[in-house]
Every structure is written in structure tokens, then in C-alpha cells.
CSV table of C-alpha atoms and ligand atoms in Angstrom, one decimal:
chain,number,residue,atom,x,y,z
V,245,MET,CA,0.0,0.0,0.0
V,246,THR,CA,1.3,3.4,-1.0
V,247,HIS,CA,2.4,5.5,2.1
V,248,PRO,CA,0.1,8.5,2.9
V,249,ALA,CA,3.1,10.9,2.5
V,250,VAL,CA,3.6,9.7,-1.0
V,251,ILE,CA,-0.1,10.5,-1.8
V,252,ASP,CA,0.4,13.9,-0.2
V,253,GLU,CA,3.3,14.5,-2.7
V,254,LEU,CA,1.0,13.4,-5.6
V,255,MET,CA,-1.5,16.1,-4.5
V,256,THR,CA,1.1,18.8,-5.1
V,257,LEU,CA,1.5,17.7,-8.8
V,258,VAL,CA,-2.0,18.4,-9.9
V,259,ASP,CA,-4.7,21.1,-9.4
V,260,PRO,CA,-6.3,21.3,-5.9
V,261,GLY,CA,-8.9,18.6,-5.3
V,262,LYS,CA,-7.8,16.5,-8.2
V,263,VAL,CA,-6.7,13.5,-6.1
V,264,LEU,CA,-9.5,11.4,-4.7
V,265,THR,CA,-9.3,8.7,-2.1
V,266,ASP,CA,-12.9,8.4,-0.9
V,267,PRO,CA,-14.4,4.8,-1.1
V,268,ALA,CA,-17.1,5.7,-3.7
V,269,SER,CA,-14.5,7.2,-6.1
V,270,LEU,CA,-12.1,4.3,-5.6
V,271,GLU,CA,-14.9,1.9,-6.4
V,272,ALA,CA,-16.1,3.8,-9.4
V,273,TYR,CA,-12.7,4.6,-11.0
V,274,GLY,CA,-11.1,1.3,-10.1
V,275,LYS,CA,-13.1,-0.9,-12.5
V,276,ASP,CA,-14.3,-1.3,-16.1
V,277,TRP,CA,-17.4,-3.1,-17.4
V,278,THR,CA,-16.0,-6.6,-16.4
V,279,LYS,CA,-17.5,-7.9,-13.2
V,280,HIS,CA,-14.7,-10.3,-12.3
V,281,TYR,CA,-12.3,-8.2,-10.2
V,282,PRO,CA,-13.0,-6.2,-7.1
V,283,PRO,CA,-11.6,-2.7,-7.5
V,284,ALA,CA,-8.9,-1.7,-4.9
V,285,PRO,CA,-7.0,1.4,-6.0
V,286,THR,CA,-5.1,3.6,-3.5
V,287,ALA,CA,-6.1,6.9,-5.1
V,288,ILE,CA,-7.5,8.5,-8.3
V,289,VAL,CA,-5.6,11.4,-9.9
V,290,PHE,CA,-7.0,13.7,-12.5
V,291,PRO,CA,-4.3,15.5,-14.5
V,292,LYS,CA,-5.3,18.5,-16.7
V,293,THR,CA,-2.2,18.7,-18.9
V,294,ALA,CA,0.5,16.6,-20.5
V,295,GLU,CA,3.0,18.1,-18.1
V,296,GLN,CA,1.0,17.0,-15.1
V,297,VAL,CA,0.9,13.4,-16.6
V,298,GLN,CA,4.7,13.6,-16.9
V,299,ALA,CA,5.0,14.7,-13.3
V,300,ILE,CA,2.7,11.9,-12.2
V,301,VAL,CA,4.7,9.2,-14.1
V,302,LYS,CA,8.0,10.6,-12.7
V,303,TRP,CA,6.5,10.5,-9.2
V,304,ALA,CA,5.4,6.9,-9.7
V,305,ARG,CA,8.9,5.9,-10.9
V,306,ARG,CA,10.5,7.5,-7.8
V,307,ASN,CA,8.1,5.9,-5.5
V,308,GLN,CA,7.6,2.6,-7.4
V,309,VAL,CA,3.8,3.1,-7.6
V,310,ALA,CA,1.9,1.3,-10.3
V,311,LEU,CA,-0.4,3.4,-12.5
V,312,VAL,CA,-3.6,2.3,-14.3
V,313,PRO,CA,-5.1,4.6,-17.0
V,314,SER,CA,-8.8,5.2,-16.9
V,315,GLY,CA,-11.0,6.5,-19.7
V,316,GLY,CA,-14.8,5.8,-20.0
V,317,ARG,CA,-14.2,2.4,-18.2
V,318,THR,CA,-16.3,0.6,-20.8
V,319,GLY,CA,-13.6,-2.1,-21.4
V,320,LEU,CA,-14.5,-5.7,-21.4
V,321,SER,CA,-11.1,-7.3,-20.5
V,322,GLY,CA,-10.2,-5.8,-17.2
V,323,ALA,CA,-7.4,-3.6,-18.8
V,324,ALA,CA,-8.6,-0.5,-16.8
V,325,VAL,CA,-9.2,-2.3,-13.5
V,326,ALA,CA,-7.0,-1.3,-10.5
V,327,ALA,CA,-7.3,-4.4,-8.3
V,328,ASN,CA,-3.9,-4.2,-6.5
V,329,GLY,CA,-3.6,-0.8,-4.8
V,330,GLU,CA,-2.5,1.1,-7.9
V,331,VAL,CA,-3.1,4.8,-8.5
V,332,VAL,CA,-5.6,5.4,-11.3
V,333,VAL,CA,-4.9,8.2,-13.8
V,334,ALA,CA,-8.3,9.4,-15.0
V,335,PHE,CA,-8.4,11.6,-18.1
V,336,ASP,CA,-11.9,13.1,-17.5
V,337,TYR,CA,-10.4,16.6,-17.3
V,338,MET,CA,-8.4,16.3,-20.4
V,339,ASN,CA,-11.5,16.2,-22.6
V,340,GLN,CA,-11.1,19.1,-25.1
V,341,ILE,CA,-11.0,19.1,-28.8
V,342,LEU,CA,-8.0,21.3,-29.4
V,343,GLY,CA,-8.0,21.9,-33.1
V,344,PHE,CA,-9.4,21.0,-36.5
V,345,ASN,CA,-7.7,21.2,-39.9
V,346,GLU,CA,-10.1,21.1,-42.8
V,347,PHE,CA,-7.4,20.4,-45.4
V,348,ASP,CA,-5.8,17.6,-43.6
V,349,ARG,CA,-9.3,16.5,-42.3
V,350,THR,CA,-7.8,16.0,-38.8
V,351,VAL,CA,-9.0,16.7,-35.3
V,352,VAL,CA,-6.6,17.1,-32.3
V,353,CYS,CA,-8.1,15.5,-29.3
V,354,GLN,CA,-7.2,15.2,-25.6
V,355,PRO,CA,-7.5,11.6,-24.5
V,356,GLY,CA,-10.6,12.2,-22.4
V,357,VAL,CA,-12.7,13.3,-25.4
V,358,ILE,CA,-15.8,11.0,-25.6
V,359,THR,CA,-16.1,9.0,-28.8
V,360,ARG,CA,-19.5,10.5,-29.5
V,361,GLN,CA,-18.1,14.0,-29.0
V,362,LEU,CA,-15.6,13.3,-31.8
V,363,GLN,CA,-18.3,11.8,-34.0
V,364,GLN,CA,-20.6,14.9,-33.5
V,365,PHE,CA,-17.7,17.3,-34.0
V,366,ALA,CA,-17.0,15.6,-37.3
V,367,GLU,CA,-20.6,15.8,-38.3
V,368,GLU,CA,-20.7,19.5,-37.6
V,369,GLN,CA,-17.8,19.9,-40.1
V,370,GLY,CA,-19.8,17.9,-42.7
V,371,LEU,CA,-17.3,15.0,-42.1
V,372,TYR,CA,-17.4,11.6,-40.4
V,373,TYR,CA,-15.5,9.7,-37.7
V,374,PRO,CA,-16.2,6.1,-38.6
V,375,VAL,CA,-15.2,4.1,-35.6
V,376,ASP,CA,-18.5,3.3,-33.8
V,377,PHE,CA,-19.8,0.9,-31.2
V,378,ALA,CA,-22.5,0.6,-28.6
V,379,SER,CA,-20.4,2.3,-25.9
V,380,SER,CA,-19.4,5.3,-28.0
V,381,GLY,CA,-21.5,7.6,-25.6
V,382,SER,CA,-19.1,6.9,-22.7
V,383,SER,CA,-15.9,5.5,-24.1
V,384,GLN,CA,-13.0,8.0,-24.5
V,385,VAL,CA,-10.5,8.5,-27.4
V,386,GLY,CA,-7.5,7.5,-25.2
V,387,GLY,CA,-9.2,4.2,-24.3
V,388,ASN,CA,-10.1,3.5,-27.9
V,389,ILE,CA,-6.5,4.0,-28.8
V,390,GLY,CA,-5.3,1.8,-25.9
V,391,THR,CA,-7.5,-1.1,-27.1
V,392,ASN,CA,-7.4,-0.3,-30.8
V,393,ALA,CA,-11.2,-0.3,-30.6
V,394,GLY,CA,-13.1,-1.9,-33.5
V,395,GLY,CA,-16.9,-2.0,-33.5
V,396,ILE,CA,-19.5,-2.2,-36.2
V,397,LYS,CA,-17.9,-0.5,-39.2
V,398,VAL,CA,-14.6,-2.3,-39.4
V,399,ILE,CA,-15.6,-4.1,-42.6
V,400,ARG,CA,-15.4,-0.8,-44.4
V,401,TYR,CA,-13.2,1.5,-42.3
V,402,GLY,CA,-10.9,-0.7,-40.2
V,403,MET,CA,-10.0,-0.3,-36.6
V,404,THR,CA,-9.1,2.8,-34.6
V,405,ARG,CA,-5.5,2.3,-35.7
V,406,ASN,CA,-6.4,3.4,-39.2
V,407,TRP,CA,-7.7,6.8,-38.0
V,408,VAL,CA,-4.8,7.9,-35.7
V,409,ALA,CA,-2.6,10.4,-37.6
V,410,GLY,CA,-0.3,11.2,-34.8
V,411,LEU,CA,0.1,10.7,-31.0
V,412,LYS,CA,1.7,12.4,-28.1
V,413,VAL,CA,2.5,10.0,-25.3
V,414,VAL,CA,4.1,10.0,-21.9
V,415,THR,CA,6.2,6.8,-21.6
V,416,GLY,CA,6.9,4.9,-18.4
V,417,LYS,CA,10.1,6.8,-18.2
V,418,GLY,CA,8.2,10.1,-18.0
V,419,GLU,CA,9.3,11.2,-21.4
V,420,LEU,CA,7.0,13.0,-23.8
V,421,LEU,CA,7.2,11.6,-27.3
V,422,GLU,CA,5.5,13.1,-30.4
V,423,LEU,CA,4.9,10.2,-32.8
V,424,ASN,CA,4.4,10.5,-36.6
V,425,LYS,CA,3.6,14.3,-36.5
V,426,ASP,CA,0.2,13.7,-38.2
V,427,LEU,CA,1.9,12.7,-41.5
V,428,ILE,CA,0.3,10.5,-44.1
V,429,LYS,CA,3.7,9.4,-45.5
V,430,ASN,CA,6.6,9.0,-43.2
V,431,ALA,CA,9.3,6.4,-44.0
V,432,THR,CA,11.8,7.1,-41.2
V,433,GLY,CA,12.1,3.8,-39.6
V,434,TYR,CA,9.9,2.2,-36.9
V,435,ASP,CA,6.4,3.6,-36.5
V,436,LEU,CA,6.3,3.9,-32.7
V,437,ARG,CA,2.8,5.4,-32.9
V,438,GLN,CA,1.5,2.0,-33.9
V,439,LEU,CA,3.1,0.4,-30.9
V,440,PHE,CA,1.1,2.5,-28.5
V,441,ILE,CA,-2.2,1.7,-30.3
V,442,GLY,CA,-3.6,-1.5,-28.7
V,443,ALA,CA,-0.9,-1.4,-25.9
V,444,GLU,CA,-3.5,-1.0,-23.2
V,445,GLY,CA,-1.5,1.6,-21.5
V,446,THR,CA,1.4,-0.8,-20.7
V,447,LEU,CA,4.0,1.3,-22.5
V,448,GLY,CA,2.8,4.8,-21.7
V,449,PHE,CA,-0.3,7.0,-21.7
V,450,VAL,CA,-1.7,9.0,-24.6
V,451,VAL,CA,-1.9,12.7,-23.8
V,452,GLU,CA,-3.0,13.9,-27.2
V,453,ALA,CA,-4.2,12.3,-30.4
V,454,THR,CA,-4.7,13.6,-33.9
V,455,MET,CA,-7.6,11.7,-35.4
V,456,ARG,CA,-8.4,11.5,-39.1
V,457,LEU,CA,-11.9,12.1,-40.5
V,458,ASP,CA,-13.6,10.8,-43.6
V,459,ARG,CA,-16.2,12.2,-46.0
V,460,ALA,CA,-19.8,11.8,-44.6
V,461,PRO,CA,-21.6,8.7,-45.8
V,462,ARG,CA,-24.6,9.3,-48.1
V,463,ASN,CA,-28.0,7.9,-47.2
V,464,LEU,CA,-27.0,5.0,-45.0
V,465,THR,CA,-29.5,2.2,-45.4
V,466,ALA,CA,-29.8,-1.0,-43.4
V,467,MET,CA,-31.3,-4.4,-44.2
V,468,VAL,CA,-32.1,-7.1,-41.6
V,469,LEU,CA,-32.3,-10.5,-43.2
V,470,GLY,CA,-33.5,-13.7,-41.5
V,471,THR,CA,-31.6,-16.9,-42.5
V,472,PRO,CA,-32.7,-20.5,-42.2
V,473,ASP,CA,-29.5,-21.5,-40.5
V,474,PHE,CA,-26.0,-20.2,-39.7
V,475,ASP,CA,-24.5,-21.6,-42.9
V,476,ALA,CA,-26.6,-19.3,-45.1
V,477,ILE,CA,-25.1,-16.1,-43.6
V,478,MET,CA,-21.8,-16.3,-45.5
V,479,PRO,CA,-23.2,-16.8,-49.0
V,480,VAL,CA,-25.4,-13.8,-48.2
V,481,LEU,CA,-22.3,-11.7,-47.3
V,482,HIS,CA,-20.6,-12.9,-50.4
V,483,ALA,CA,-23.6,-12.0,-52.6
V,484,PHE,CA,-23.9,-8.5,-51.2
V,485,GLN,CA,-20.2,-7.8,-51.2
V,486,GLY,CA,-20.2,-8.7,-54.9
V,487,LYS,CA,-22.7,-6.0,-55.6
V,488,LEU,CA,-22.3,-3.3,-53.0
V,489,ASP,CA,-19.7,-1.6,-50.8
V,490,LEU,CA,-20.9,-2.6,-47.4
V,491,THR,CA,-20.4,-0.3,-44.4
V,492,ALA,CA,-21.4,-3.1,-41.9
V,493,PHE,CA,-22.3,-6.8,-41.9
V,494,GLU,CA,-23.3,-8.0,-38.4
V,495,PHE,CA,-25.2,-11.1,-37.2
V,496,PHE,CA,-27.1,-12.2,-34.2
V,497,SER,CA,-29.1,-15.3,-33.2
V,498,ASP,CA,-32.8,-15.7,-32.4
V,499,LYS,CA,-31.9,-15.9,-28.7
V,500,GLY,CA,-30.3,-12.4,-28.9
V,501,LEU,CA,-33.4,-11.0,-30.8
V,502,ALA,CA,-35.7,-12.5,-28.2
V,503,LYS,CA,-33.8,-10.6,-25.4
V,504,ILE,CA,-34.0,-7.4,-27.3
V,505,LEU,CA,-37.8,-7.7,-28.1
V,506,ALA,CA,-38.5,-8.6,-24.4
V,507,ARG,CA,-37.3,-5.0,-23.5
V,508,GLY,CA,-40.4,-3.7,-25.2
V,509,ASP,CA,-38.8,-0.6,-26.7
V,510,VAL,CA,-37.5,-2.0,-30.0
V,511,PRO,CA,-39.9,-3.0,-32.8
V,512,ALA,CA,-39.5,-6.5,-34.4
V,513,PRO,CA,-37.9,-6.4,-37.9
V,514,PHE,CA,-40.6,-8.7,-39.3
V,515,GLU,CA,-42.9,-11.5,-38.4
V,516,THR,CA,-41.1,-14.6,-39.6
V,517,ALA,CA,-39.1,-16.3,-36.9
V,518,CYS,CA,-35.6,-17.3,-38.0
V,519,PRO,CA,-32.7,-18.9,-36.2
V,520,PHE,CA,-30.2,-16.3,-37.4
V,521,TYR,CA,-30.3,-12.7,-38.6
V,522,ALA,CA,-27.8,-10.6,-40.6
V,523,LEU,CA,-27.8,-6.8,-40.4
V,524,LEU,CA,-26.1,-5.2,-43.3
V,525,GLU,CA,-25.6,-1.5,-44.2
V,526,PHE,CA,-24.6,0.4,-47.3
V,527,GLU,CA,-24.8,3.9,-48.8
V,528,ALA,CA,-27.9,4.1,-51.0
V,529,SER,CA,-26.4,7.0,-52.7
V,530,THR,CA,-28.4,6.6,-55.9
V,531,GLU,CA,-31.6,4.7,-56.8
V,532,GLU,CA,-29.5,2.2,-58.8
V,533,VAL,CA,-27.7,1.2,-55.6
V,534,ALA,CA,-30.9,0.7,-53.7
V,535,ASN,CA,-32.3,-1.3,-56.6
V,536,GLU,CA,-29.2,-3.4,-56.7
V,537,ALA,CA,-29.6,-4.1,-53.0
V,538,LEU,CA,-33.2,-5.2,-53.5
V,539,ALA,CA,-32.2,-7.4,-56.5
V,540,THR,CA,-29.5,-9.1,-54.4
V,541,PHE,CA,-32.0,-9.6,-51.6
V,542,GLU,CA,-34.4,-11.4,-54.1
V,543,HIS,CA,-31.5,-13.5,-55.3
V,544,CYS,CA,-30.7,-14.6,-51.8
V,545,VAL,CA,-34.4,-15.5,-51.2
V,546,GLU,CA,-34.5,-17.5,-54.4
V,547,GLN,CA,-31.3,-19.4,-53.3
V,548,GLY,CA,-33.0,-20.2,-50.0
V,549,TRP,CA,-30.4,-18.3,-48.0
V,550,VAL,CA,-32.9,-15.7,-46.8
V,551,LEU,CA,-36.4,-16.4,-45.4
V,552,ASP,CA,-37.5,-12.8,-44.8
V,553,GLY,CA,-36.1,-9.3,-44.7
V,554,VAL,CA,-36.6,-5.6,-44.3
V,555,MET,CA,-34.8,-2.5,-45.7
V,556,SER,CA,-34.9,0.8,-43.9
V,557,GLN,CA,-36.8,3.6,-45.6
V,558,SER,CA,-36.1,6.4,-43.1
V,559,GLU,CA,-33.5,7.5,-40.6
V,560,THR,CA,-35.8,6.3,-37.8
V,561,GLN,CA,-36.1,2.9,-39.3
V,562,LEU,CA,-32.4,2.7,-39.8
V,563,LYS,CA,-31.9,3.5,-36.1
V,564,ASN,CA,-34.5,1.0,-35.0
V,565,LEU,CA,-32.8,-1.8,-37.1
V,566,TRP,CA,-29.5,-0.9,-35.5
V,567,LYS,CA,-31.0,-1.2,-32.0
V,568,LEU,CA,-31.5,-4.9,-32.6
V,569,ARG,CA,-27.8,-5.3,-32.7
V,570,GLU,CA,-26.4,-2.4,-30.7
V,571,TYR,CA,-28.6,-3.0,-27.6
V,572,LEU,CA,-27.5,-6.6,-27.3
V,573,SER,CA,-24.4,-6.1,-25.1
V,574,GLU,CA,-26.1,-3.9,-22.6
V,575,THR,CA,-29.3,-6.0,-22.6
V,576,ILE,CA,-27.7,-9.3,-21.8
V,577,SER,CA,-25.4,-7.8,-19.2
V,578,HIS,CA,-28.3,-8.4,-16.8
V,579,TRP,CA,-27.3,-12.1,-17.0
V,580,THR,CA,-23.7,-11.4,-16.1
V,581,PRO,CA,-22.5,-13.2,-19.3
V,582,TYR,CA,-19.2,-15.0,-19.8
V,583,LYS,CA,-18.0,-13.2,-22.8
V,584,ASN,CA,-15.7,-14.1,-25.7
V,585,ASP,CA,-14.3,-12.0,-28.5
V,586,ILE,CA,-12.7,-14.2,-31.0
V,587,SER,CA,-11.8,-13.9,-34.7
V,588,VAL,CA,-10.6,-15.9,-37.7
V,589,THR,CA,-10.3,-15.1,-41.3
V,590,VAL,CA,-13.8,-14.7,-42.8
V,591,SER,CA,-13.6,-17.8,-45.0
V,592,LYS,CA,-13.1,-19.9,-41.9
V,593,VAL,CA,-16.0,-18.5,-39.9
V,594,PRO,CA,-18.6,-21.2,-40.6
V,595,ASP,CA,-16.5,-24.2,-39.6
V,596,PHE,CA,-15.0,-22.3,-36.7
V,597,LEU,CA,-18.4,-21.3,-35.2
V,598,ARG,CA,-19.7,-24.8,-35.7
V,599,ASP,CA,-16.8,-26.4,-33.8
V,600,ILE,CA,-17.1,-23.9,-30.9
V,601,ASP,CA,-20.9,-24.2,-30.7
V,602,ALA,CA,-20.6,-28.0,-30.6
V,603,ILE,CA,-18.2,-28.0,-27.7
V,604,VAL,CA,-20.2,-25.4,-25.7
V,605,SER,CA,-23.5,-27.2,-26.2
V,606,GLU,CA,-22.0,-30.6,-25.4
V,607,HIS,CA,-20.5,-29.5,-22.1
V,608,TYR,CA,-23.0,-26.9,-21.1
V,609,PRO,CA,-26.4,-28.0,-22.5
V,610,ASP,CA,-28.3,-26.1,-19.8
V,611,TYR,CA,-26.7,-22.7,-20.3
V,612,GLU,CA,-28.2,-20.2,-22.6
V,613,VAL,CA,-25.8,-19.2,-25.4
V,614,VAL,CA,-26.2,-15.9,-27.3
V,615,TRP,CA,-24.1,-15.5,-30.4
V,616,TYR,CA,-23.6,-12.2,-32.2
V,617,GLY,CA,-20.8,-10.2,-33.7
V,618,HIS,CA,-19.1,-8.5,-36.6
V,619,ILE,CA,-19.2,-11.5,-38.8
V,620,GLY,CA,-18.3,-9.5,-42.0
V,621,ASP,CA,-14.8,-9.1,-40.5
V,622,GLY,CA,-14.5,-12.5,-38.9
V,623,ASN,CA,-15.2,-11.3,-35.3
V,624,LEU,CA,-17.6,-13.4,-33.2
V,625,HIS,CA,-18.9,-12.7,-29.7
V,626,LEU,CA,-19.8,-15.8,-27.8
V,627,ASN,CA,-21.9,-15.0,-24.7
V,628,ILE,CA,-22.9,-17.6,-22.2
V,629,LEU,CA,-25.6,-16.3,-19.8
V,630,LYS,CA,-25.4,-17.0,-16.1
V,631,PRO,CA,-28.5,-19.0,-14.8
V,632,ASP,CA,-30.3,-16.8,-12.2
V,633,SER,CA,-29.9,-19.6,-9.7
V,634,MET,CA,-26.1,-19.8,-9.9
V,635,SER,CA,-23.6,-17.6,-8.0
V,636,LYS,CA,-21.3,-15.4,-10.0
V,637,ASP,CA,-18.2,-17.2,-8.7
V,638,ALA,CA,-19.5,-20.7,-9.4
V,639,PHE,CA,-20.5,-19.6,-12.9
V,640,PHE,CA,-17.2,-18.0,-13.8
V,641,ALA,CA,-15.3,-21.0,-12.4
V,642,SER,CA,-17.3,-23.3,-14.5
V,643,CYS,CA,-16.8,-21.1,-17.6
V,644,ALA,CA,-13.1,-21.0,-17.1
V,645,LYS,CA,-13.0,-24.5,-18.5
V,646,VAL,CA,-14.7,-23.2,-21.7
V,647,ASN,CA,-11.8,-20.8,-22.2
V,648,LYS,CA,-9.4,-23.6,-22.7
V,649,TRP,CA,-11.5,-25.4,-25.2
V,650,VAL,CA,-12.5,-22.3,-27.1
V,651,PHE,CA,-8.9,-21.1,-27.3
V,652,GLU,CA,-7.7,-24.5,-28.5
V,653,ILE,CA,-10.1,-24.2,-31.4
V,654,VAL,CA,-9.0,-20.6,-32.0
V,655,GLU,CA,-5.3,-21.8,-32.1
V,656,ARG,CA,-6.2,-24.6,-34.5
V,657,TYR,CA,-7.9,-22.1,-36.9
V,658,ASN,CA,-5.0,-19.6,-36.5
V,659,GLY,CA,-7.3,-17.1,-35.0
V,660,SER,CA,-7.2,-14.5,-32.3
V,661,ILE,CA,-8.3,-14.9,-28.7
V,662,SER,CA,-9.2,-11.2,-28.7
V,663,ALA,CA,-10.4,-9.5,-31.8
V,664,GLU,CA,-11.2,-6.1,-30.3
V,665,HIS,CA,-11.8,-6.2,-26.5
V,666,GLY,CA,-8.1,-6.6,-25.7
V,667,VAL,CA,-6.2,-8.9,-23.4
V,668,GLY,CA,-6.3,-7.0,-20.2
V,669,MET,CA,-6.5,-9.4,-17.2
V,670,THR,CA,-9.2,-11.7,-18.6
V,671,LYS,CA,-7.1,-13.2,-21.3
V,672,ARG,CA,-3.5,-12.6,-20.2
V,673,ASP,CA,-3.1,-16.3,-19.2
V,674,TYR,CA,-4.2,-17.4,-22.6
V,675,LEU,CA,-2.0,-15.1,-24.8
V,676,GLY,CA,0.1,-18.1,-25.9
V,677,TYR,CA,-2.9,-19.4,-27.9
V,678,SER,CA,-2.5,-16.5,-30.3
V,679,ARG,CA,1.1,-15.3,-29.9
V,680,SER,CA,4.2,-17.5,-30.1
V,681,PRO,CA,6.8,-17.6,-27.2
V,682,GLU,CA,9.2,-15.6,-29.4
V,683,GLU,CA,6.6,-12.9,-30.1
V,684,ILE,CA,5.7,-12.6,-26.4
V,685,ALA,CA,9.4,-12.3,-25.6
V,686,CYS,CA,9.7,-9.5,-28.1
V,687,MET,CA,6.6,-7.8,-26.7
V,688,LYS,CA,8.0,-7.9,-23.1
V,689,ALA,CA,11.4,-6.5,-24.4
V,690,ILE,CA,9.5,-3.6,-26.0
V,691,LYS,CA,7.7,-2.9,-22.7
V,692,ALA,CA,11.0,-2.9,-20.9
V,693,VAL,CA,12.3,-0.1,-23.3
V,694,PHE,CA,9.3,2.2,-22.6
V,695,ASP,CA,8.6,1.2,-19.1
V,696,PRO,CA,11.8,0.0,-17.4
V,697,ASP,CA,10.3,0.0,-13.9
V,698,GLY,CA,7.1,-1.9,-14.8
V,699,ILE,CA,4.8,0.9,-13.4
V,700,MET,CA,2.6,1.3,-16.5
V,701,ASN,CA,-0.6,-0.8,-16.1
V,702,PRO,CA,1.3,-3.9,-14.8
V,703,GLY,CA,-0.4,-7.2,-14.9
V,704,LYS,CA,-2.3,-6.3,-18.2
V,705,ILE,CA,-1.5,-8.2,-21.4
V,706,PHE,CA,1.1,-10.2,-19.4
V,707,ALA,CA,0.8,-11.7,-16.0
V,708,LEU,CA,2.7,-9.9,-13.1
V,709,GLU,CA,6.1,-11.5,-12.8
N,163,LIG,C1,-20.4,-5.6,-29.3
N,163,LIG,O1,-20.0,-6.0,-30.4
N,163,LIG,O2,-21.6,-5.4,-29.0
N,163,LIG,C2,-19.3,-5.2,-28.3
N,163,LIG,O3,-18.1,-5.7,-28.7
N,163,LIG,C3,-19.7,-5.5,-26.9
N,163,LIG,C4,-19.9,-7.0,-26.6
N,163,LIG,O4,-19.3,-7.8,-27.2
N,163,LIG,O5,-20.7,-7.3,-25.8
N,164,LIG,ZN1,-18.0,-6.2,-30.7
């Protein structure tokens, strides 16, 4: 436990009142959306400037205090959890958009800018920030960079990584680095910017990010299609990709839809009950494109791949169709799900899902399983719901066995144990299923360069040594 005198010194480094130690703040800022680890930080510190972040890191080095970065705390891997007396560095007061360049189409953000704030700012400029997901109303840009956030538009726009033009970071040595200087072309050796993206704060903390924007999409239109079985989803994807530039291709199962409809605030897409549903989106920029989409839908029906479908005709209908997919995570959180975030190359998805589904239903026939995900980019979310009668501890202990089986299949298919949620604490013991021992050794060596004292979010990605 950090000595009170050391916390007193921390208070001198930031503005008055910007170090909190009351139990409610420790509880709130010590955790993310995972429910596995009880939060136990020593203090929460709120810097306002990059210089204050540097001072905090230098203080932590001197006193050998571990730091955990905290953004919107919407993470699903425990990467922003402080369970071991760490000091949490919260970026809530570094939440300003500092600049916009219309020629470069870039926005300079402090790390605490909320994702939606950036999306709305882009809209006000007639542009578009395309990384989007259900938690965009609370997640922060710094956290998105730390986890290389993905979401629902990756099939067209890629991950957060693609939209980071430049970064300013404070490393675990307390140095301020300016990485890539917002350039499009820069062939001057290692791109250190990319190392900090997806590093979960283990190398240093982002104190400023220049994000790229894109042109605004034209007349986004969604279709929800019901399929007779899982195997029909991929031919549907293939058929639509052959004709249209999709901006999204998601899927969910009937069990997921049932949970959404039970909320009572989202209309059913259509009457026909189907075991699986695909949600696709495209820009209906001309009437020809919309007609092409309808013709492709009819082709899919003729082939027996689609049983029923609907196409949005208005902004409201578009939003309602998206709610069927976007509300899933929050809706099923009521059942404290065991969650998985796995990926393979798109062509392997059908066999991969079948193998995992078989193993889960063989060993856990009584558990309710809800599948959904970003199937157009090969990312599947397996969610096993906790029976109401079972304790959280007993449920997670029983699901720990699933991890091994699922990750063995992931390894066999050359996939990833975490497509977008990150490794954090929930998957650190399984990293070897996706990364070779040689790769992990390189990763640890890189961490030692930027964080020689091991104070930057220790115990995340790799186990504590
Ligand atoms: C999603 O795709 O909805 C998010 O990744 C969150 C989740 O998996 O629950
Ligand atoms: Zn997701």
C-alpha cells in the first residue's frame, strides 16, 4: 500500500482537489465493465495537462507506484481495472478538442474526449469519424487507442489504428514523445505510434491524439435479413459484397433477438421467426444502388439463403434496425455473461463457429448461449448467460473451463483470442494461444524499453512477474 506521505506528494503535482481517495471514487474509477475483479486502487488522480501526466509518471517511478489509466471504463477485458492498490490516472479533465484542420481532415483530441463528442464534431464539419460501437456515448478516445477499438464499421473503415494520424504519449520513463507528426507518408524507420495503439497503457499514456476524419456517408441504409441456419449467412455476405460496398455486416441469433424484443422498446424487424439474422448496411447514394440491394435480396431469397427481410426507408427505421444489434451487449449484461471476443479469417467462420458451438452445447447444455458479432470481418462474440440460480463465482469458475476449449479451437484455426476487446487481465493467461513464445518475448522486451520500472498498467496483457 502506498504511504500516505507519497499520496500527499502526488497532490502537489495536480490542481487542488484532483486526487480522490474516498471509497465511492475508488470503487467507481477502479473498474471497467468486467465484473470479475473487485476494484482496490489507492487513489485516483485527474491530470489536466501533459506536463501533469509527466510529473505523475516521474513521481510513480521515484516511489515505485503502479499506475492504471482510466477512460470511459467501458472495457471488457479488465485492462482498466485497478485491483492491486494502484493509482488510477483518470483523463476526465483532459476532454477538449484542441484543433481542426479542414485540409488535412484531422482533429486534435485530448485523451478524455468521448467518442460520440468526436463523431458529433466531425458531423458539424460535414465529415465523419467512422469508428463506432455501442459504448461510444461513454468511451474515450484515449481508451479507444489503448484497445485499438473496432466495432460495427470495421468491414469498411478498419480499426481505430487506421484513424490515428499522430500521437503524443508519456512513456513509463516520464518522457513526452511526439509520434508521426500527423503525416500520411513517413518512412523514417519504426512507426512507434502503432506500438502505442492497442498497448492497453502498458508502454505509456496517450496525452494527445490527432484523429483523421472521412467524408460523410450518403443515405446510410440498413437491411435485416433472417436466414434458415447459420451456414446461409456467409453466402449472403458474399452475394452482397459482390454488388455493394458494405459499411457493416453483423449477425445475431434468435436468442439475442428475443432478449431485445423482451425489452419492449424496439420493434421486431418482421414476423417470420428465423434462427439467425444478418444486419447489413450500405450507402444508398443513388436509386440504382438501392435497386441493386433489392435485387440481391431477391437472389438470396431464391437461393434459400434468406427467409424474410426488411430494408430501412427512413432515418428512424435505420436507427431501429441498428438497435436490434447495438442494444445486445447492454441488454444481456443483466445475466452477467461469460464473454468471448474471438476472430478468424472470414472464410473460416462457418467451420469455426460450428466447432465452438458444438463444444459449448456438449458441455453446457443447460446454459443459454447468445451469439452475435461483426461476422463480416470474422469477429464473433460468444456470450454464455449465467443462470439466475447460480452464483457469479460458481458460474465463472465453470466457464473458465470453456476458455481452454474455445482457445484451443482458436489456435487450430490460426485465429485471435481477442479481436477487439483486448487482453487485459481476462485473457493474459491465454496469450500463448494467439502469440508465439518468441513474439511474447519481443513484446516484453519492448515494454521494458518504454517502461523499465514496470509501473505502467502492470499485470495487463502479461501476468505480473
Ligand atoms: C459488441 O459487439 O456489441 C461489443 O463488442 C460488446 C460486446 O461484445 O458485448
Ligand atoms: Zn464487438
